[in-house]
Amino acid sequence: MTSAADTRDIAGWLRPAMLFQRGVFALSQAAAVLAALLVVGMTLHILLEIVLRLLDRSTFILDEMVGYGIAGATFLSLGYAFEHSALVRVGLLVDRLRGRARRMVETFCGITTLAVTSQIAWVIARSALRSFERGRTSSSIAEIPLWIPEAVCAAGLMIFGLQVFAWTLRQIFDLPGPVAPGDEDPLQNDL
Amino acid sequence: MDPLVSGLALIAMLVVTLGSGVWIFVGLLLVSVAGLHFLVGMPLDRVFTIAGTITYRSASTWEMAAVPLFIWVAELIFRSSVSARLFRGLTPFVDRIPGRLLHTNVLGCTLFAAVSGSSAATTATVGKITSSELLNRGYNQNIAVGSLAGAGSLGLLLPPSIAMIIYGILAEVSVSRLFAAGVLPGLMVSGLYSGFIMLMALIRPGIAPAGHQDFGLRDYLRGALDLLPVVALMGIVLGAIYSGIATPSEAAAVGVFAAFGLLILLGELNWGLIRASLMGTVRTSTMVCIILVSASLLSTTLGYLHLPQELGAAIGAMNLDPLALIALLALFYLLLGVFVDGVAIIVMTLPMTLPLVTAAGYDPVWFGVFLVLMVEIGLLTPPVGINLFVLQGLTNWPLGRVARASVPFFLLFGLAVILLVIFPQLALWLPDQLYGK
Amino acid sequence: QTVTWDLANEYPPNSVHARSADTFIATLKEVSGGDIVVTAHHGAALGYKSLDQYDAVGDGALDIASSFATPWSGINPVFILSSIPFLVATPAEERMLYEIARPYYEAVLADDNQVLLFATPWPPSGLWGKKPLDSLEALSGVKLRTYDANGTITFGNTPATPVQLSWADTVPQLSTGAIDAVLTSADGGSASQLWEQQSHFTEVNYAMPLQFVHMNRDAYEALSDEQKVWVAEAAKAAEDFGWNLLEDRVAQNYAEMQGHGMTVVTGVDPAYIAALTEAAKPALEEWKGKMGADADAILSAFDAKRAQ
Ligand code: NA
Ligand code: NA
């Protein structure tokens, strides 16, 4: 999806637009780092539970915490994965188009994505707000406030939405993106 | 609405939306939303309440955590010398086998299936490690990728398996029996795959680069030494499961632990590697997990459409003889697998199909194996085929090319189903030996 | 046919609550002459867990659901009541307590835009194990899988070690011997063929938590008076079916378990039950603290009724 031309260094009137693009991507990156920390946290919690079980003890909340962790990690890394073209799509149509036609189809895809995911983000955010207002907790011994994981997931989806919005603007105005395209082989693509 | 019409409408919508180039998970969400709104006739605010609830619920399932954790193991192996050692080590051993290193995918997935209960995790993990190596070494790319798509779904058939556990709970069948019943059919599928690769290599030697060395004892010993890290890793994870130290769902974390230990021993652990492996993990795993999450909304939509109920009832009303019934059910699951993937198929259809099958005299344990095989086939059928999506993400190929490469392996799965129907003992012999009749 | 609803239930098609829901559906179809048709989705086929079903029904995503009350503990403490260990000893007492608490349940559900149709109990939980678990000494060193916070509190106060595991991991962990025993009903254990790993079931009647069948208030209010009568009739029939099912089901389960070579240990020493009840005291006290004055009202009404 990204091509070499996307990385040309731009100056002049594009500067504020690029600041916005870089800012949004920085937000996606920060969320992805948080997601990575959640993956580390899940691993450590499972290992802790295994050790505790050998000592006849338990944290009693493993499946609950890992459930929140996987949901958070998935939603928080969406924007980052999106900007890295890691989210798969069927290229049947888009890969055959160039220039203006391509950008029109991409704009359509971006707007469609925003329409669906923003509604879902809104429903989850509303649920987080309700859990917060009513002081709802989980039924486990730890009584985790339910609004926390819900809010994290809603935030992840909103960051994704912002990233898609920034990307769609680039399609409309034919702007370059903030991410250097990786190696041809996505497996080697590090950053 | 007639279930057949609404089913066809959904397939048409899937083809159009996915074909337009929208991201696959968005396409699945979009078709679900449209299905609930236009086919079920729900107002949009109700539709999105359902969508929000189901996506949040299915994203927070504890079983899905195996996906990022196993992908992390793969990232650590892939970015260290361990994967190069694996291929170097295997080379002398497979030199005389037609197809040579092409067998690593089948072998790798079969072994990995024994520690992982999820097929998405199996495909992504083994694919991450093997695909770039195989693609760079001059092996036939279609067979390399197709065999990954096929063998990757063995994670469900070989124990431990999330699909078997869910089936066991719903059908009230012993999970231990189901685990045992999956072993021989699973090995049969990997045998069919290896046999197919050998046959192809004999017919068209060009699919694998020629073996050109004379390997001596030293080479075999060095090869064994190179294989040691991966063997040790597998041994630790398997040992943790079968000694009871870790549950099958916890195995992935043990894998991460063992991989770190291995990299420390090899002197290859550093911050750069940890950082790169983690960022690679979140990219790949969010791609896999968000598709699983969206696919579960699509299966919820089918539920609200009453599609499985009505088709199941229609099949039941036909009063078929046992063989015709199982043939029709195979067709039914093949069709359903086109747009639903994974355990969702089992959950949504079992209440309708299990009574039919047991009334026809089939053993529920046998039917569990049959059903899991059908679920695995569904992972390979476009437009919704998780294994295809995972490989598309790993290879950057168009979906159509991944799907075409998988066709022979899809057909071999079909052959496995036919063999299972003709020889039910393939599934039932081992559990009967272990647990009595 | 004027009304069609979907009913979600997390538990398998053959479980007691699926049977009760099916009874509700069949009765409703019959008394309404096919005017109200409900489609059941058992085994979480629609993708909802009991916890999600609370808001899903209130928000109208679902018309009706059959939900396990314990996961709702963090929504409102009143839902903890039926899972407090050793508060009731028999199904008759459980029903007494339910009748007393029903207005409280209804009030909480009404606040969240839903109507309580009926509730039925889970079969009483007991101790599956490799030996009789009929004394505190027998519990010593036993790793026991419990299913909720109250179980963790209660058995943490005994010589046993409570372990938290998902149900899917429970059988594999029993097979490898990583855990020794499971707190669940005769029915739940039989459905998972626990006799393959366990040899004894000790009846302690730990708790009989409730399963609620609740429906969206807007969908309910949209009904005509005649239709509401039909729904009430069907709910009554299903509720009676569910409570009566309990005793038959326990006897059936015991016979089946014995058929698979298990020993069912009944009539344990009352002193043992008293000790377990003592161990569960903190769970009761914690609930009273969360619930406030309503707890005393419910419990004193229950004590008075039981004394009659
Ligand atoms: Na497996
Ligand atoms: Na499919």
Coordinates of N, CA and C in Angstrom, one line a residue, chain A:
Chain A
M1 N 0.8 -1.2 0.0 CA 0.0 0.0 0.0 C 0.9 1.3 0.0
T2 N 1.9 1.3 0.8 CA 2.8 2.4 0.8 C 3.8 2.2 -0.4
S3 N 4.2 3.3 -1.0 CA 5.2 3.2 -2.0 C 6.4 4.1 -1.7
A4 N 7.5 4.0 -2.4 CA 8.7 4.7 -2.1 C 8.4 6.2 -2.1
A5 N 7.4 6.6 -3.0 CA 7.1 8.1 -3.1 C 6.5 8.6 -1.8
D6 N 6.0 7.7 -1.0 CA 5.3 8.2 0.2 C 6.3 8.8 1.2
T7 N 7.6 8.5 1.1 CA 8.5 8.9 2.1 C 9.3 10.1 1.7
R8 N 9.0 10.7 0.5 CA 9.8 11.9 0.2 C 9.6 12.9 1.2
D9 N 10.7 13.6 1.5 CA 10.6 14.5 2.6 C 9.9 15.8 2.2
I10 N 9.0 16.2 2.9 CA 8.1 17.3 2.5 C 8.4 18.5 3.4
A11 N 8.5 19.7 2.7 CA 8.6 20.9 3.5 C 7.5 21.9 3.1
G12 N 7.6 23.1 3.6 CA 6.7 24.1 3.1 C 5.3 24.0 3.7
W13 N 4.3 24.2 2.8 CA 2.9 24.3 3.3 C 2.4 23.0 3.9
L14 N 3.1 21.9 3.6 CA 2.6 20.6 4.1 C 2.9 20.4 5.6
R15 N 3.8 21.3 6.1 CA 4.3 21.1 7.4 C 3.3 20.9 8.5
P16 N 2.2 21.7 8.7 CA 1.2 21.5 9.8 C 0.5 20.1 9.6
A17 N 0.2 19.8 8.3 CA -0.4 18.6 8.0 C 0.5 17.4 8.5
M18 N 1.8 17.5 8.2 CA 2.7 16.5 8.6 C 2.8 16.4 10.1
L19 N 2.7 17.5 10.8 CA 2.7 17.5 12.2 C 1.6 16.7 12.8
F20 N 0.4 16.9 12.2 CA -0.8 16.2 12.6 C -0.6 14.7 12.4
Q21 N -0.1 14.4 11.2 CA 0.1 13.0 10.8 C 1.1 12.3 11.8
R22 N 2.2 13.0 12.1 CA 3.2 12.5 13.0 C 2.7 12.3 14.4
G23 N 1.8 13.3 14.8 CA 1.3 13.3 16.1 C 0.3 12.1 16.3
V24 N -0.5 11.9 15.3 CA -1.4 10.7 15.4 C -0.7 9.4 15.4
F25 N 0.4 9.3 14.6 CA 1.1 8.1 14.5 C 1.9 7.9 15.9
A26 N 2.3 9.0 16.5 CA 3.0 8.8 17.8 C 2.0 8.3 18.8
L27 N 0.8 8.7 18.7 CA -0.2 8.2 19.6 C -0.4 6.7 19.4
S28 N -0.5 6.3 18.1 CA -0.7 4.9 17.8 C 0.5 4.1 18.3
Q29 N 1.7 4.6 18.2 CA 2.9 3.9 18.6 C 2.8 3.8 20.2
A30 N 2.5 4.8 20.8 CA 2.4 4.8 22.3 C 1.4 3.7 22.7
A31 N 0.3 3.6 22.0 CA -0.7 2.6 22.4 C -0.2 1.2 22.1
A32 N 0.6 1.1 21.1 CA 1.1 -0.2 20.7 C 2.2 -0.6 21.8
V33 N 2.9 0.3 22.3 CA 3.9 0.0 23.4 C 3.1 -0.5 24.6
L34 N 2.0 0.2 24.9 CA 1.2 -0.2 26.0 C 0.7 -1.7 25.8
A35 N 0.3 -2.0 24.5 CA -0.2 -3.3 24.2 C 0.9 -4.3 24.4
A36 N 2.2 -4.0 24.0 CA 3.3 -4.9 24.2 C 3.5 -5.1 25.6
L37 N 3.3 -4.1 26.5 CA 3.5 -4.2 27.9 C 2.4 -5.2 28.4
L38 N 1.2 -5.1 27.9 CA 0.1 -6.0 28.3 C 0.5 -7.4 28.0
V39 N 1.1 -7.7 26.8 CA 1.5 -9.0 26.4 C 2.6 -9.5 27.4
V40 N 3.5 -8.7 27.8 CA 4.5 -9.1 28.8 C 3.8 -9.3 30.1
G41 N 2.9 -8.5 30.5 CA 2.1 -8.7 31.7 C 1.4 -10.0 31.8
M42 N 0.7 -10.3 30.7 CA 0.0 -11.6 30.6 C 0.9 -12.8 30.8
T43 N 2.1 -12.7 30.1 CA 3.0 -13.8 30.3 C 3.5 -13.9 31.7
L44 N 3.8 -12.8 32.3 CA 4.3 -12.9 33.7 C 3.2 -13.3 34.7
H45 N 2.0 -12.9 34.4 CA 0.9 -13.4 35.3 C 0.7 -14.9 35.2
I46 N 0.7 -15.4 34.0 CA 0.6 -16.8 33.9 C 1.7 -17.6 34.5
L47 N 3.0 -17.1 34.3 CA 4.1 -17.8 35.0 C 4.0 -17.7 36.5
L48 N 3.6 -16.5 37.0 CA 3.4 -16.4 38.4 C 2.4 -17.4 39.0
E49 N 1.3 -17.5 38.2 CA 0.2 -18.4 38.6 C 0.7 -19.9 38.7
I50 N 1.6 -20.2 37.7 CA 2.1 -21.6 37.7 C 3.0 -21.8 38.9
V51 N 3.8 -20.8 39.2 CA 4.7 -21.0 40.4 C 3.9 -21.0 41.7
L52 N 2.9 -20.1 41.8 CA 2.1 -20.1 43.0 C 1.4 -21.4 43.2
R53 N 0.9 -22.0 42.1 CA 0.1 -23.3 42.2 C 1.0 -24.4 42.7
L54 N 2.3 -24.3 42.3 CA 3.2 -25.4 42.8 C 3.4 -25.2 44.4
L55 N 3.2 -23.9 44.8 CA 3.3 -23.7 46.3 C 2.0 -23.7 47.0
D56 N 1.0 -24.3 46.3 CA -0.4 -24.3 46.9 C -1.0 -23.0 47.1
R57 N -0.7 -22.0 46.3 CA -1.3 -20.7 46.4 C -1.9 -20.3 45.0
S58 N -2.5 -19.2 44.9 CA -3.0 -18.7 43.6 C -3.3 -17.3 43.7
T59 N -3.4 -16.6 42.5 CA -3.8 -15.2 42.5 C -5.4 -15.2 42.3
F60 N -6.0 -16.3 41.9 CA -7.4 -16.5 41.8 C -8.0 -15.6 40.7
I61 N -7.3 -14.8 40.0 CA -7.9 -14.0 39.0 C -7.2 -14.1 37.6
L62 N -6.5 -15.2 37.4 CA -5.7 -15.3 36.2 C -6.6 -15.2 34.9
D63 N -7.6 -16.0 34.8 CA -8.3 -16.0 33.5 C -9.0 -14.6 33.3
E64 N -9.4 -14.0 34.4 CA -10.0 -12.7 34.3 C -9.0 -11.6 33.8
M65 N -7.8 -11.6 34.4 CA -6.9 -10.6 34.0 C -6.3 -10.8 32.6
V66 N -6.1 -12.1 32.3 CA -5.6 -12.4 30.9 C -6.7 -12.0 29.9
G67 N -8.0 -12.2 30.2 CA -9.0 -11.8 29.3 C -9.0 -10.3 29.1
Y68 N -8.8 -9.5 30.1 CA -8.7 -8.0 29.9 C -7.5 -7.7 29.1
G69 N -6.4 -8.4 29.4 CA -5.1 -8.2 28.8 C -5.2 -8.4 27.3
I70 N -5.8 -9.5 26.9 CA -5.8 -9.8 25.4 C -6.7 -8.8 24.7
A71 N -7.8 -8.4 25.3 CA -8.7 -7.4 24.7 C -8.0 -6.1 24.6
G72 N -7.4 -5.7 25.6 CA -6.6 -4.4 25.6 C -5.5 -4.4 24.5
A73 N -4.7 -5.5 24.5 CA -3.6 -5.6 23.6 C -4.1 -5.6 22.1
T74 N -5.2 -6.3 21.9 CA -5.8 -6.3 20.5 C -6.2 -4.9 20.1
F75 N -7.0 -4.2 20.9 CA -7.6 -2.9 20.4 C -6.5 -1.8 20.4
L76 N -5.6 -1.9 21.4 CA -4.6 -0.8 21.5 C -3.6 -0.9 20.4
S77 N -3.3 -2.1 19.8 CA -2.3 -2.1 18.7 C -2.9 -2.0 17.3
L78 N -4.3 -1.7 17.3 CA -4.9 -1.7 15.9 C -4.4 -0.5 15.1
G79 N -4.3 0.7 15.6 CA -3.8 1.8 14.9 C -2.4 1.6 14.3
Y80 N -1.6 1.1 15.2 CA -0.2 0.9 14.8 C -0.1 -0.2 13.7
A81 N -0.8 -1.3 13.9 CA -0.8 -2.3 12.9 C -1.3 -1.8 11.6
F82 N -2.4 -1.0 11.7 CA -3.0 -0.4 10.5 C -2.0 0.4 9.7
E83 N -1.3 1.3 10.4 CA -0.4 2.2 9.7 C 0.8 1.4 9.1
H84 N 1.1 0.3 9.7 CA 2.2 -0.6 9.1 C 1.6 -1.6 8.0
S85 N 0.4 -1.4 7.6 CA -0.2 -2.3 6.6 C -0.2 -3.7 7.0
A86 N -0.3 -3.9 8.4 CA -0.3 -5.3 8.9 C -1.7 -5.9 8.9
L87 N -2.7 -5.1 8.8 CA -4.1 -5.6 8.8 C -4.4 -6.0 7.3
V88 N -4.7 -7.2 7.1 CA -4.9 -7.7 5.8 C -6.1 -7.3 5.1
R89 N -6.1 -7.2 3.8 CA -7.2 -6.8 3.0 C -7.1 -7.6 1.6
V90 N -8.2 -7.6 0.9 CA -8.2 -8.3 -0.4 C -7.8 -7.3 -1.4
G91 N -6.7 -7.5 -2.1 CA -6.2 -6.4 -3.0 C -6.8 -6.5 -4.5
L92 N -7.7 -7.4 -4.7 CA -8.3 -7.7 -6.0 C -8.5 -6.4 -6.8
L93 N -9.2 -5.4 -6.1 CA -9.5 -4.1 -6.8 C -8.4 -3.1 -6.6
V94 N -8.1 -2.8 -5.4 CA -7.2 -1.7 -5.1 C -5.8 -1.8 -5.7
D95 N -5.3 -3.1 -5.8 CA -4.0 -3.3 -6.4 C -3.9 -2.9 -7.8
R96 N -5.1 -3.0 -8.5 CA -5.1 -2.7 -9.9 C -5.2 -1.2 -10.3
L97 N -5.6 -0.4 -9.2 CA -5.8 1.0 -9.5 C -4.6 1.8 -9.2
R98 N -4.5 3.0 -9.9 CA -3.4 3.9 -9.7 C -3.9 5.3 -9.5
G99 N -3.2 6.2 -8.9 CA -3.5 7.6 -8.9 C -4.8 8.0 -8.3
R100 N -5.6 8.8 -9.0 CA -6.8 9.3 -8.5 C -7.8 8.3 -8.2
A101 N -8.0 7.3 -9.1 CA -9.0 6.2 -8.9 C -8.6 5.5 -7.6
R102 N -7.4 5.1 -7.5 CA -6.9 4.4 -6.3 C -7.3 5.2 -5.0
R103 N -7.0 6.5 -5.1 CA -7.2 7.3 -3.9 C -8.7 7.4 -3.6
M104 N -9.5 7.4 -4.6 CA -11.0 7.5 -4.3 C -11.4 6.2 -3.7
V105 N -11.0 5.1 -4.1 CA -11.4 3.8 -3.5 C -10.9 3.7 -2.1
E106 N -9.6 4.2 -1.9 CA -9.0 4.1 -0.6 C -9.8 5.0 0.4
T107 N -10.2 6.2 -0.1 CA -11.0 7.1 0.7 C -12.3 6.5 1.1
F108 N -12.9 5.8 0.2 CA -14.2 5.1 0.5 C -13.9 4.1 1.6
C109 N -12.9 3.3 1.4 CA -12.6 2.2 2.4 C -12.3 2.9 3.8
G110 N -11.6 4.0 3.8 CA -11.3 4.7 5.1 C -12.6 5.1 5.8
I111 N -13.5 5.8 5.0 CA -14.7 6.3 5.6 C -15.6 5.2 6.1
T112 N -15.7 4.1 5.3 CA -16.5 3.0 5.7 C -16.0 2.4 7.0
T113 N -14.6 2.3 7.1 CA -14.0 1.7 8.3 C -14.4 2.6 9.5
L114 N -14.2 4.0 9.3 CA -14.5 4.9 10.4 C -16.0 4.8 10.8
A115 N -16.9 4.6 9.9 CA -18.3 4.6 10.2 C -18.6 3.4 11.1
V116 N -18.1 2.2 10.8 CA -18.4 1.1 11.5 C -17.7 1.1 12.9
T117 N -16.4 1.3 12.9 CA -15.6 1.1 14.1 C -15.9 2.2 15.1
S118 N -16.3 3.5 14.6 CA -16.5 4.5 15.6 C -17.8 4.2 16.4
Q119 N -18.8 3.6 15.7 CA -20.0 3.2 16.4 C -19.8 2.2 17.5
I120 N -18.9 1.2 17.1 CA -18.6 0.2 18.1 C -17.8 0.8 19.3
A121 N -16.9 1.7 19.0 CA -16.1 2.3 20.0 C -17.1 3.1 20.9
W122 N -18.0 3.7 20.3 CA -19.0 4.5 21.1 C -19.8 3.6 22.1
V123 N -20.3 2.4 21.6 CA -21.0 1.5 22.4 C -20.2 1.0 23.6
I124 N -18.9 0.7 23.3 CA -18.1 0.2 24.4 C -17.8 1.4 25.4
A125 N -17.6 2.6 24.9 CA -17.3 3.7 25.7 C -18.5 4.0 26.6
R126 N -19.7 3.9 26.0 CA -20.9 4.1 26.8 C -21.0 3.1 27.9
S127 N -20.7 1.9 27.6 CA -20.7 0.8 28.6 C -19.7 1.1 29.7
A128 N -18.5 1.6 29.3 CA -17.5 2.0 30.4 C -18.0 3.1 31.3
L129 N -18.7 4.0 30.7 CA -19.2 5.1 31.5 C -20.3 4.6 32.5
R130 N -21.2 3.7 32.0 CA -22.2 3.2 32.9 C -21.6 2.4 34.0
S131 N -20.6 1.6 33.7 CA -19.9 0.8 34.7 C -19.2 1.7 35.7
F132 N -18.7 2.8 35.2 CA -18.1 3.8 36.2 C -19.1 4.4 37.1
E133 N -20.2 4.9 36.5 CA -21.2 5.6 37.2 C -21.8 4.7 38.3
R134 N -22.1 3.4 37.9 CA -22.7 2.6 38.9 C -21.8 1.8 39.8
G135 N -20.5 2.0 39.6 CA -19.5 1.3 40.4 C -19.5 -0.2 40.2
R136 N -19.7 -0.6 39.0 CA -19.7 -2.1 38.8 C -18.3 -2.7 38.8
T137 N -18.3 -3.9 39.4 CA -17.0 -4.6 39.5 C -17.2 -6.0 38.9
S138 N -16.1 -6.7 38.7 CA -16.1 -8.1 38.4 C -16.6 -8.9 39.6
S139 N -17.0 -10.1 39.4 CA -17.5 -10.9 40.5 C -16.4 -11.7 41.2
S140 N -15.1 -11.6 40.7 CA -14.0 -12.3 41.3 C -13.7 -11.7 42.7
I141 N -12.7 -12.3 43.3 CA -12.3 -11.9 44.6 C -11.6 -10.5 44.5
A142 N -11.0 -10.2 43.4 CA -10.3 -8.9 43.2 C -11.3 -7.8 43.0
E143 N -12.5 -8.0 42.6 CA -13.5 -7.0 42.3 C -12.9 -5.9 41.5
I144 N -12.4 -6.2 40.3 CA -11.8 -5.2 39.4 C -13.0 -4.3 38.8
P145 N -12.8 -3.0 38.9 CA -13.8 -2.1 38.3 C -13.9 -2.4 36.8
L146 N -15.1 -2.6 36.3 CA -15.3 -3.0 34.9 C -15.0 -1.9 34.0
W147 N -15.1 -0.7 34.4 CA -14.9 0.4 33.5 C -13.5 0.5 33.0
I148 N -12.5 0.0 33.7 CA -11.1 0.1 33.3 C -10.8 -0.6 32.0
P149 N -11.1 -2.0 32.0 CA -10.8 -2.6 30.7 C -11.7 -2.1 29.6
E150 N -12.9 -1.8 29.9 CA -13.8 -1.3 28.8 C -13.3 0.0 28.3
A151 N -12.8 0.9 29.2 CA -12.3 2.2 28.7 C -11.0 2.0 27.9
V152 N -10.2 1.1 28.3 CA -9.0 0.8 27.5 C -9.3 0.4 26.1
C153 N -10.3 -0.5 26.0 CA -10.6 -1.0 24.7 C -11.2 0.1 23.8
A154 N -12.1 0.9 24.4 CA -12.7 2.0 23.7 C -11.6 3.0 23.2
A155 N -10.7 3.3 24.1 CA -9.6 4.2 23.8 C -8.8 3.6 22.6
G156 N -8.5 2.3 22.6 CA -7.8 1.7 21.5 C -8.5 1.8 20.2
L157 N -9.8 1.6 20.3 CA -10.6 1.8 19.0 C -10.6 3.2 18.6
M158 N -10.7 4.2 19.5 CA -10.7 5.6 19.1 C -9.3 6.0 18.5
I159 N -8.2 5.5 19.1 CA -6.9 5.8 18.5 C -6.9 5.2 17.1
F160 N -7.4 4.0 16.9 CA -7.5 3.4 15.6 C -8.3 4.3 14.7
G161 N -9.4 4.8 15.1 CA -10.2 5.7 14.3 C -9.5 6.9 13.9
L162 N -8.8 7.5 14.9 CA -8.0 8.7 14.6 C -6.9 8.4 13.5
Q163 N -6.3 7.2 13.6 CA -5.3 6.8 12.7 C -5.9 6.6 11.3
V164 N -7.1 6.0 11.2 CA -7.7 5.8 9.9 C -8.1 7.2 9.4
F165 N -8.6 8.1 10.2 CA -9.0 9.5 9.8 C -7.8 10.2 9.2
A166 N -6.6 10.1 9.8 CA -5.4 10.7 9.3 C -5.0 10.1 8.0
W167 N -5.1 8.8 7.9 CA -4.8 8.1 6.7 C -5.7 8.5 5.5
T168 N -7.0 8.6 5.9 CA -8.0 9.0 4.8 C -7.7 10.4 4.3
L169 N -7.3 11.3 5.2 CA -7.0 12.7 4.8 C -5.8 12.6 3.8
R170 N -4.9 11.7 4.1 CA -3.7 11.6 3.1 C -4.2 11.1 1.8
Q171 N -5.2 10.2 1.8 CA -5.7 9.8 0.5 C -6.4 10.9 -0.3
I172 N -7.2 11.7 0.5 CA -7.9 12.8 -0.1 C -7.0 13.8 -0.7
F173 N -6.0 14.2 0.1 CA -5.1 15.3 -0.3 C -3.8 14.9 -0.9
D174 N -3.7 13.6 -1.1 CA -2.5 13.0 -1.7 C -1.2 13.4 -0.9
L175 N -1.2 13.1 0.4 CA -0.1 13.5 1.3 C 0.8 12.2 1.5
P176 N 2.0 12.4 1.9 CA 2.8 11.3 2.2 C 2.6 10.8 3.7
G177 N 2.9 9.6 4.0 CA 2.7 9.1 5.3 C 3.9 9.2 6.2
P178 N 3.7 9.0 7.5 CA 4.8 9.1 8.5 C 5.6 7.9 8.6
V179 N 5.2 6.8 8.1 CA 5.9 5.5 8.3 C 6.7 5.2 7.0
A180 N 8.0 5.0 7.2 CA 8.8 4.5 6.1 C 8.4 3.1 5.8
P181 N 8.2 2.9 4.4 CA 7.7 1.5 4.1 C 8.8 0.5 4.4
G182 N 8.4 -0.6 5.0 CA 9.4 -1.6 5.4 C 10.0 -2.3 4.2
D183 N 10.8 -3.3 4.6 CA 11.4 -4.2 3.6 C 10.2 -4.7 2.7
E184 N 10.5 -5.2 1.5 CA 9.5 -5.8 0.7 C 8.8 -7.0 1.4
D185 N 9.7 -7.7 2.2 CA 9.2 -8.8 3.0 C 8.6 -8.4 4.3
P186 N 7.3 -8.5 4.5 CA 6.8 -8.0 5.7 C 7.3 -8.7 7.0
L187 N 7.9 -9.9 6.8 CA 8.4 -10.6 7.9 C 9.7 -9.8 8.5
Q188 N 10.3 -9.1 7.6 CA 11.5 -8.4 8.0 C 11.3 -7.0 8.6
N189 N 10.0 -6.6 8.4 CA 9.6 -5.3 8.8 C 9.6 -5.0 10.3
D190 N 10.6 -4.3 10.7 CA 10.9 -4.3 12.2 C 10.1 -3.2 13.0
L191 N 10.1 -2.0 12.4 CA 9.6 -0.9 13.3 C 8.1 -0.8 13.3

